[in-house]
Short mmCIF file of C-alpha atoms in Angstrom, two decimals:
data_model
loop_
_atom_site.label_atom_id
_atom_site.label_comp_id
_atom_site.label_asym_id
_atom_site.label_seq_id
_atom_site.Cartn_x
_atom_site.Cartn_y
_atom_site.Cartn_z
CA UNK A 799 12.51 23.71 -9.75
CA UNK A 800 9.93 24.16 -12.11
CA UNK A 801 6.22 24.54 -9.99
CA UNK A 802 2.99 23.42 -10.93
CA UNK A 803 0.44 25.61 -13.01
CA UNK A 804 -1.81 28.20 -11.58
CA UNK A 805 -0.50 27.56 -7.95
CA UNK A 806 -2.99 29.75 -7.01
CA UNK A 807 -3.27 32.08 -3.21
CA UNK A 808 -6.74 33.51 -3.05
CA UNK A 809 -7.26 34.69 -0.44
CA UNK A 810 -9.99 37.03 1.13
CA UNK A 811 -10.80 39.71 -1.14
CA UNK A 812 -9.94 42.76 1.20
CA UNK A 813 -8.46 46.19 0.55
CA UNK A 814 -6.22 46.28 3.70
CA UNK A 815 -4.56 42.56 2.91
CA UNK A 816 -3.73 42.67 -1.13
CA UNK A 817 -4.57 39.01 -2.52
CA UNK A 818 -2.10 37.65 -5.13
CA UNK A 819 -3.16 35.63 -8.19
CA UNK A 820 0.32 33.04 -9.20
CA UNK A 821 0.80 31.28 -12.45
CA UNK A 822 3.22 28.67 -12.26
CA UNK A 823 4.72 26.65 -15.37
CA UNK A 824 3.89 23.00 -14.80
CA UNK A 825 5.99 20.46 -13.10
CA UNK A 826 7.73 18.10 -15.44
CA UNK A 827 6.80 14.86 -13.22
CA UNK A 828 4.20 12.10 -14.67
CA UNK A 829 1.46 13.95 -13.13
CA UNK A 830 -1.60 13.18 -14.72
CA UNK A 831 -3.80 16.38 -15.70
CA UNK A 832 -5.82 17.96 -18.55
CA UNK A 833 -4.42 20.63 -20.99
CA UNK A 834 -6.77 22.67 -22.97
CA UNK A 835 -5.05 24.86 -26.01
CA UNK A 836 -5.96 26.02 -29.87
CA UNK A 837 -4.84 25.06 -33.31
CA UNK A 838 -5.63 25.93 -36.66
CA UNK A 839 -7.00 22.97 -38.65
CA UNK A 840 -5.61 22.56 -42.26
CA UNK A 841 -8.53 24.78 -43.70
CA UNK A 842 -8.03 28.01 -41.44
CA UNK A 843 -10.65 26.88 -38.91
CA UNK A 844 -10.10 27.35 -35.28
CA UNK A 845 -9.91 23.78 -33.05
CA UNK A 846 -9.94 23.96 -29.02
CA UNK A 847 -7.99 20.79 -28.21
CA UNK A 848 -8.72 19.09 -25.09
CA UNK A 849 -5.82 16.59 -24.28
CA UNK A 850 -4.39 14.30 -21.35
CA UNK A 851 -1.08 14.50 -20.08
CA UNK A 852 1.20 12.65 -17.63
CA UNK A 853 -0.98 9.64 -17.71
CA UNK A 854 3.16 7.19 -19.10
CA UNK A 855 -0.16 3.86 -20.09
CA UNK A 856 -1.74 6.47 -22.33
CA UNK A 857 1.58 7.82 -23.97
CA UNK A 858 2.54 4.04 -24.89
CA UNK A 859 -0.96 2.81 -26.48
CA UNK A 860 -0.66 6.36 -28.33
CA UNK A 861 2.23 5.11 -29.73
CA UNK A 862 2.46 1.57 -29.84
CA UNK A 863 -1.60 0.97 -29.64
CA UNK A 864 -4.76 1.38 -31.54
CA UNK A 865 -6.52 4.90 -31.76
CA UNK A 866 -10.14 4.98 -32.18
CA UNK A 867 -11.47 8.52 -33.17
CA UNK A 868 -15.53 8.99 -32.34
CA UNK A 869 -16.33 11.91 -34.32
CA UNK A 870 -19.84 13.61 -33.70
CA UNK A 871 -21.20 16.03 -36.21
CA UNK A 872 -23.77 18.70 -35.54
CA UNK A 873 -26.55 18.94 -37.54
CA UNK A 874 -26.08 22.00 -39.75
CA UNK A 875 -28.14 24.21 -37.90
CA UNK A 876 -26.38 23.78 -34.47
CA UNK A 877 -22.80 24.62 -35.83
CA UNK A 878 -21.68 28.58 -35.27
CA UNK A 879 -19.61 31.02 -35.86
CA UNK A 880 -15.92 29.55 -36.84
CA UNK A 881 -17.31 25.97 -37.53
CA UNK A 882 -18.03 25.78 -33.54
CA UNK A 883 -20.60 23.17 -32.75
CA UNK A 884 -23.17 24.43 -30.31
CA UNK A 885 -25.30 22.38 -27.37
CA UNK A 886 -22.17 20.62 -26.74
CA UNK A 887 -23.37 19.72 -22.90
CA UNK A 888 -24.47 16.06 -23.86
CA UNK A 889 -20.93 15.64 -25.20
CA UNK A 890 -19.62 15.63 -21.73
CA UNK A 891 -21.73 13.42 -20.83
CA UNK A 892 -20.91 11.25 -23.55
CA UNK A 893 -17.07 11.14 -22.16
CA UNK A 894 -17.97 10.39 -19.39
CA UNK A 895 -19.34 7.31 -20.30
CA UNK A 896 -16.63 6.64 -22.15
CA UNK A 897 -14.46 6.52 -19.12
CA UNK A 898 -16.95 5.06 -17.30
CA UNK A 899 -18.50 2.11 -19.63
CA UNK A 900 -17.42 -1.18 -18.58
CA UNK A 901 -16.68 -3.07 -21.46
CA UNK A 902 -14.48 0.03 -22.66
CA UNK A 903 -12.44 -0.58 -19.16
CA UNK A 904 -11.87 -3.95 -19.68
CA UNK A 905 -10.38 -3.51 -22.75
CA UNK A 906 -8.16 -0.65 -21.40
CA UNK A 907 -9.23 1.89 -23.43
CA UNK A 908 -8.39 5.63 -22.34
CA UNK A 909 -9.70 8.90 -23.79
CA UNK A 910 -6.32 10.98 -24.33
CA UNK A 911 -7.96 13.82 -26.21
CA UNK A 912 -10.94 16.20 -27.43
CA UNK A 913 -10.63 18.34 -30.67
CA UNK A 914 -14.09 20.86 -31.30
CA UNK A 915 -13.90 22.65 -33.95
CA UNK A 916 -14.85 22.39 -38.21
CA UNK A 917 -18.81 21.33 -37.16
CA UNK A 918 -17.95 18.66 -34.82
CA UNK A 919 -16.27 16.91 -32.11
CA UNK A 920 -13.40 14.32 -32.26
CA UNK A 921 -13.19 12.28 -29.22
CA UNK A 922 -9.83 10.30 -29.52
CA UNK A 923 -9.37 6.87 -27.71
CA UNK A 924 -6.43 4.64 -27.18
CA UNK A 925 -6.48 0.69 -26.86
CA UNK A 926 -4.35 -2.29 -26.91
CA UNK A 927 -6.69 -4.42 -29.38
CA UNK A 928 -9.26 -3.91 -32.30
CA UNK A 929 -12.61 -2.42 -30.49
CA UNK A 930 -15.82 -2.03 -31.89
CA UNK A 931 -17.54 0.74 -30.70
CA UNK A 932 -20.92 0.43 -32.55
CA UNK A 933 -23.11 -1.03 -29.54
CA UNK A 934 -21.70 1.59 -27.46
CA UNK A 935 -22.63 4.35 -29.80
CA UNK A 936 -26.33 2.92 -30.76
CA UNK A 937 -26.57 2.99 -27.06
CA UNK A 938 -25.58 6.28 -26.32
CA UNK A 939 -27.26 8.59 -29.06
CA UNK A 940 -26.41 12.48 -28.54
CA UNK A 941 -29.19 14.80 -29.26
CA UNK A 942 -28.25 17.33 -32.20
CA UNK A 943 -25.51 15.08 -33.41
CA UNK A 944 -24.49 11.92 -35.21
CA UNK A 945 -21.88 9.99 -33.65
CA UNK A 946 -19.73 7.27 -35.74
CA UNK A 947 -15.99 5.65 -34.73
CA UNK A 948 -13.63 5.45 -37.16
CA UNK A 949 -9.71 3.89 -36.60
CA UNK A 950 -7.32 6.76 -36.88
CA UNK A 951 -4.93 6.18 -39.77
CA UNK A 952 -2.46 8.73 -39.18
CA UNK A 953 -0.84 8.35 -35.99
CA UNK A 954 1.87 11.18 -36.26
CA UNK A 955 -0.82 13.58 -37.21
CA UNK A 956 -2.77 12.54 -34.17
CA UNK A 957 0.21 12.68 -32.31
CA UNK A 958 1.32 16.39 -33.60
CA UNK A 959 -2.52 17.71 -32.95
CA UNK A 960 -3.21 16.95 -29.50
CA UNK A 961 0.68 16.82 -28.03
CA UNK A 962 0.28 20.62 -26.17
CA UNK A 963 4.21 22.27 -26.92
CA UNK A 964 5.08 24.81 -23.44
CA UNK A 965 3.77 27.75 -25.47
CA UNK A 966 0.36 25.60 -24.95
CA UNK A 967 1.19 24.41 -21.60
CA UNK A 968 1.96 27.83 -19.82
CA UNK A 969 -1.29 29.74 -21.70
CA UNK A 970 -3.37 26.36 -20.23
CA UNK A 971 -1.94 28.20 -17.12
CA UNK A 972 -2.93 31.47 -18.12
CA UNK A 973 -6.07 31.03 -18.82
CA UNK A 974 -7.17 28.96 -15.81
CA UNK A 975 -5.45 31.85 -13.39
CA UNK A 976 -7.66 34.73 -15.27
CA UNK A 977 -10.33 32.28 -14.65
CA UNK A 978 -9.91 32.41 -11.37
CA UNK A 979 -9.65 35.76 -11.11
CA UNK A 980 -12.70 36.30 -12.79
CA UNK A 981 -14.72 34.50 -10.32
CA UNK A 982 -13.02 36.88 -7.44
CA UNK A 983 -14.61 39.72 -9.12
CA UNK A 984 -11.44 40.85 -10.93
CA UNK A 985 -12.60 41.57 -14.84
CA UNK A 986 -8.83 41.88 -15.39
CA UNK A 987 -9.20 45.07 -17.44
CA UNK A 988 -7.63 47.19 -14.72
CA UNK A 989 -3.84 47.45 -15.45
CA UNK A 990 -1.79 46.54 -12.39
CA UNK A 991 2.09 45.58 -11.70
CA UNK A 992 2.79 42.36 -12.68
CA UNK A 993 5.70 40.03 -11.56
CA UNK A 994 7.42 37.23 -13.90
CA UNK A 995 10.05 34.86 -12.47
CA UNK A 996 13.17 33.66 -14.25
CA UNK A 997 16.27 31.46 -13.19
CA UNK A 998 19.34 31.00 -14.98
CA UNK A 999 22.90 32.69 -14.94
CA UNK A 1000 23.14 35.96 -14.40
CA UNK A 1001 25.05 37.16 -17.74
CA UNK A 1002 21.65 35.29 -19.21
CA UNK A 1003 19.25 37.18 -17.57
CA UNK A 1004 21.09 39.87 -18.05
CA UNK A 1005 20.11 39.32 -21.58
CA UNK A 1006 16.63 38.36 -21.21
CA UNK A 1007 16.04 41.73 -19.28
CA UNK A 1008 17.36 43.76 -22.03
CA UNK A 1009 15.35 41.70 -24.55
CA UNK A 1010 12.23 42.41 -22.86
CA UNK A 1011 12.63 46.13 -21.89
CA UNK A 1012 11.29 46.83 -25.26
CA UNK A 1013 8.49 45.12 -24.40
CA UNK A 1014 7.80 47.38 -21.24
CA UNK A 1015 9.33 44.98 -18.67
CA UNK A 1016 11.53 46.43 -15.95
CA UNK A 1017 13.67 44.32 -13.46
CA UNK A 1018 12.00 44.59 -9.88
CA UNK A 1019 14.48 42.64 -7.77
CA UNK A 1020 17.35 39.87 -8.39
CA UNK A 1021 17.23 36.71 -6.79
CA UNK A 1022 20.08 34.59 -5.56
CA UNK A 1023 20.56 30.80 -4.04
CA UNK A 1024 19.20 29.91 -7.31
CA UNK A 1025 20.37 32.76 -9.58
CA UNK A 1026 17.21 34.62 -11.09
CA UNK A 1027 15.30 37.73 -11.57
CA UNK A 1028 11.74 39.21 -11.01
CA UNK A 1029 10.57 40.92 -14.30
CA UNK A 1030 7.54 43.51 -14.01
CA UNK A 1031 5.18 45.15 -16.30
CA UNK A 1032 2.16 47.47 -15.61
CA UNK A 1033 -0.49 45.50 -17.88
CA UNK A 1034 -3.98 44.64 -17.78
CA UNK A 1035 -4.51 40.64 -16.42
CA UNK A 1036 -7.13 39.52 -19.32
CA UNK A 1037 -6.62 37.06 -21.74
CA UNK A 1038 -5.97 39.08 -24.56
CA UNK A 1039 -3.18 40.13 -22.93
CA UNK A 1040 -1.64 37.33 -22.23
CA UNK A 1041 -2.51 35.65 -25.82
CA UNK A 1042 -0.07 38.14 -26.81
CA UNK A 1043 2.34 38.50 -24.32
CA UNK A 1044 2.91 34.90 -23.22
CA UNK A 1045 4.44 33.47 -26.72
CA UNK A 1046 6.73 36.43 -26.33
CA UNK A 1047 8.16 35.54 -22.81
CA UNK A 1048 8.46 31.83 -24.22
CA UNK A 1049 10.51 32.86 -27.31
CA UNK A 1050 12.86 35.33 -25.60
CA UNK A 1051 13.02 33.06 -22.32
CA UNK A 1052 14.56 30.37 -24.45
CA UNK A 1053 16.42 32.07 -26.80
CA UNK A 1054 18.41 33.65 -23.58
CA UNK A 1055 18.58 30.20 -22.42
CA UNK A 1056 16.63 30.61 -18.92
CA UNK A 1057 13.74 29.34 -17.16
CA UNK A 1058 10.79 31.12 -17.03
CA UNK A 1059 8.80 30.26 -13.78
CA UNK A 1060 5.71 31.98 -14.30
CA UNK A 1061 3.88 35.29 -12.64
CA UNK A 1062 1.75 36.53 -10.03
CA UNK A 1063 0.03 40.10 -9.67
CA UNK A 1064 -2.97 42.04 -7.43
CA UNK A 1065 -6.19 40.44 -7.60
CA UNK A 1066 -8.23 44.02 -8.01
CA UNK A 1067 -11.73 43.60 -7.43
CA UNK A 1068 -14.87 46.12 -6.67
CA UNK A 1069 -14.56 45.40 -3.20
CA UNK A 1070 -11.12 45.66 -3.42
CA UNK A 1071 -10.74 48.98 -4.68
CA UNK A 1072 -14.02 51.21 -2.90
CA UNK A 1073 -11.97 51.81 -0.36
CA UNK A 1074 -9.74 54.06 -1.95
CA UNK A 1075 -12.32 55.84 -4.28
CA UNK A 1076 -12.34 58.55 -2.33
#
């Protein structure tokens, strides 16, 4: 069975016990979580997309419903490099209001998404009926932007942008475990064995393994009771890393028609490693 992301065992950094990081790809139940991934918007720019999953009432109004789009521009001079807005700390605050302001709950409406990126940000509601948002936004001003609402007309295109595919799902993973890591005082830059799980038959791993030997993975153990195989590869644990070797994994994983269950490695931090500078 498929686990949840970034089941994570952190334990206390100490040389004598090794702590282990885990990655997990999500579980496919209607649990109701946050995905953060990229996309490229029509022009080139880059666009961090912010997006709700497992919540089944916020699936159907995407669908069947209304969507209401409150895009904020920053002024000119608070945009950086790539189109990225700056000072966006009041936006938060500004969804949380959203999810908080009482007329907006009592007419079920449900933010389902965040898009940054070309200069601004696109905060994308869902409702059963028309909803005017002016009073709300007069009321809730954001320094160093304008805010307007504006009815989405293309629903598919909404649909397409903020739907995360796996490939978006497992890096969401990624990216929180090197997080986490981070904040145990591991910088990830240190390369390290690194373990990736994968069930299916055996002739199909079989494949998979091959595949991914020219990638530098080498097959540490085989499971059985189900039917899988531990993959490693000495690598560094950063994000660059992972940009580039997680799409990889994906591609070959389901080409060879297997599951790919995610990985684990060392946490190596300065305390971690003194004691063997010797």
């Amino acid at each position: 069975m498929i686990k949840q992301i970034a089941a994570l065992f952190l334990g206390l950094l100490s040389a004598v016990k090794p702590v282990i990081a885990q990655a997990d790809q999500p579980a496919s139940t209607d649990s109701e979580r946050w995905i953060l991934f990229d996309r490229v918007a029509s022009d080139g720019m880059p666009l961090v997309v912010l997006s709700r999953t497992g919540n089944s009432q916020a699936e159907m109004l995407l669908i069947k419903g209304r969507a209401t789009a409150v895009i904020c521009r920053a002024d000119p001079t608070n945009v950086g490099n790539w189109g990225m807005p700056q000072g966006t700390a009041p936006l938060y605050d500004l969804e949380d209001k959203i999810a908080e302001e009482p007329t907006l709950l009592a007419a079920r409406a449900i933010h389902v998404a965040s898009v940054t990126g070309q200069g601004q940000r696109r905060i994308f509601i869902v409702h059963p009926d028309p909803l005017d948002l002016t009073p709300f936004l007069e009321a809730s001003q954001v320094q160093g932007f304008s805010c307007d609402a504006a009815e989405v007309e293309d629903r598919q295109a909404l649909i397409q942008l903020i739907t995360p595919k796996p490939l978006d799902i497992q890096l969401n993973g990624d990216r929180s475990v090197i997080a986490s890591l981070q904040q145990n005082g591991d910088d990830g830059l240190i390369p390290r064995k690194t373990d990736f799980w994968f069930y299916g038959q055996r002739g199909s791993l079989e494949v998979l393994a091959a595949s991914l030997a020219v990638h530098e993975f080498f097959v540490d153990h085989w499971l059985s009771g189900p039917d899988g195989v531990v993959l490693s590869r000495e690598m560094p644990t950063g994000w660059p890393e992972f940009q580039e070797i997680t799409p990889i994994i994906i591609d070959t994983a389901e080409h060879a028609g297997v599951e790919y269950d995610g990985w684990e490695t060392m946490v190596i931090s300065q305390q971690s490693t003194k004691p063997s500078d010797n």
